[in-house]
């Protein structure tokens, strides 16, 4: 809920401005107090009357009218958050370069509160180098950007550029600014997996993957910080173990990880499987080093046990089970399929198509899908922050 939160909504001239009516209604329903500023061209797309009726506040647009001057400085100070949605390509360019030829821009430049920008434009404009540069600049100034979504565009084309849906924008505000309390997890037991697994071929070779283990280790650290008793089952990683009370079980193979998790799962209140477990292992593990021969080499692989799926079948009431999905295509459909197939309560999707996401990076960009049918999109953030977001979501949505 956003009870009593003050949100200043700036609406720019874009077809997506029609969504600002839903957005205002949604924010007001959540208990927020909303004031709306329109750029002059936004009025061609949405009527001030609609927005003033929905926000229950006068809609502002001009720096001056015949009798008065709008105090843009005080508007920026009034708000807890300024949200520009939709932010058109033109307004983004002006904001990035400090131009000030309308009320919205004047308020933006004088705002002392955090600013969130939800762009909307056609795909080619969104991918233009100048827009990219402007977005980077705006982020460097400390503004938060809500990523555009893919879909049907005003031009009739299909691609990137749609403004995020009003519910996602409201959720973004909630996540980033209005989460008040994190329920403590003292007395709770948590199990986390992390890192890759190494499946031996012979004494010197193995099948592995590029997982660094960072995401799982951050999750374990966050759970520990909140008071949980944590067991971290980790595959081989280069990470230095901080002796912070977490019980670390080091394993190498998928089979070892399966054993370690199965042994402790029934006592865990929260289980998060962040490991990149090998799906296949060599059928034959040679005891001597395989010697090079003239012709090629075929290694027969057998399937490993799916740990998450196995724990999903054992899950009892009161236990919370989360998994990850690392995808390169059909990301959303695959993540939802894994959620169902593995009987998880939550799947955290990261796509290798997103810059700054996945293996090796210190950052990650995730989308959370829950068994309740919710979807939460997050921007690229440090893995430490992503771990906080994930635990916040678990404690917020589920009785754990
Ligand atoms: N997982 C697991 N045991 C396995 C394989 C995966 O516990 N043998 C878990 C991972 O830790 C992750 C989730 O299942 O939480 C999804 O892993 P991912 O590699 O994305 O999917 P897979 O189920 O292996 O399917 P695919 O590789 O075909 O995408």
Tab-separated table of C-alpha atoms and ligand atoms in Angstrom, residues 193 254 257 272-280 304-309 322-327 334 338 341-342 347, ligand 1:
chain	number	residue	atom	x	y	z
A	193	UNK	CA	22.215	-23.549	-3.309
A	254	UNK	CA	25.012	-32.519	-8.980
A	257	UNK	CA	24.342	-31.276	-4.158
A	272	UNK	CA	16.216	-21.000	-2.661
A	273	UNK	CA	17.901	-22.933	-5.451
A	274	UNK	CA	20.245	-20.513	-7.165
A	275	UNK	CA	22.784	-23.095	-8.305
A	276	UNK	CA	23.449	-23.766	-11.971
A	277	UNK	CA	23.245	-27.524	-11.666
A	278	UNK	CA	24.547	-29.636	-14.553
A	279	UNK	CA	21.676	-31.354	-16.312
A	280	UNK	CA	23.940	-34.155	-17.566
A	304	UNK	CA	21.285	-35.760	-13.319
A	305	UNK	CA	18.510	-35.558	-10.735
A	306	UNK	CA	16.594	-32.294	-10.756
A	307	UNK	CA	17.059	-31.122	-7.168
A	308	UNK	CA	14.448	-28.359	-7.248
A	309	UNK	CA	11.853	-30.653	-8.794
A	322	UNK	CA	12.136	-20.752	-4.889
A	323	UNK	CA	14.146	-21.530	-7.996
A	324	UNK	CA	15.921	-19.615	-10.694
A	325	UNK	CA	15.520	-19.829	-14.445
A	326	UNK	CA	18.347	-18.817	-16.707
A	327	UNK	CA	17.027	-18.386	-20.213
A	334	UNK	CA	9.998	-21.098	-19.894
A	338	UNK	CA	9.555	-24.310	-14.588
A	341	UNK	CA	6.695	-28.258	-13.304
A	342	UNK	CA	8.929	-27.999	-10.238
A	347	UNK	CA	10.887	-18.481	-9.984
B	1	LIG	N1	17.901	-27.191	-10.919
B	1	LIG	C1	18.086	-28.188	-10.006
B	1	LIG	N2	18.618	-29.388	-10.389
B	1	LIG	C2	18.949	-29.620	-11.672
B	1	LIG	C3	18.748	-28.588	-12.634
B	1	LIG	C4	18.228	-27.384	-12.231
B	1	LIG	O1	17.808	-27.989	-8.815
B	1	LIG	N3	19.467	-30.787	-12.012
B	1	LIG	C5	17.296	-25.929	-10.477
B	1	LIG	C6	18.208	-24.726	-10.588
B	1	LIG	O2	18.955	-24.540	-9.390
B	1	LIG	C7	17.218	-23.601	-10.802
B	1	LIG	C8	16.081	-24.271	-11.585
B	1	LIG	O3	16.206	-25.663	-11.318
B	1	LIG	O4	16.688	-23.139	-9.583
B	1	LIG	C9	16.081	-24.044	-13.060
B	1	LIG	O5	17.350	-24.341	-13.591
B	1	LIG	P1	17.657	-24.109	-15.150
B	1	LIG	O6	19.056	-24.564	-15.426
B	1	LIG	O7	17.244	-22.731	-15.552
B	1	LIG	O8	16.599	-25.081	-15.839
B	1	LIG	P2	16.527	-26.608	-16.114
B	1	LIG	O9	15.407	-27.173	-15.310
B	1	LIG	O10	17.864	-27.262	-15.930
B	1	LIG	O11	16.064	-26.647	-17.627
B	1	LIG	P3	16.859	-26.132	-18.949
B	1	LIG	O12	18.335	-26.288	-18.648
B	1	LIG	O13	16.374	-27.050	-20.008
B	1	LIG	O14	16.448	-24.696	-19.153
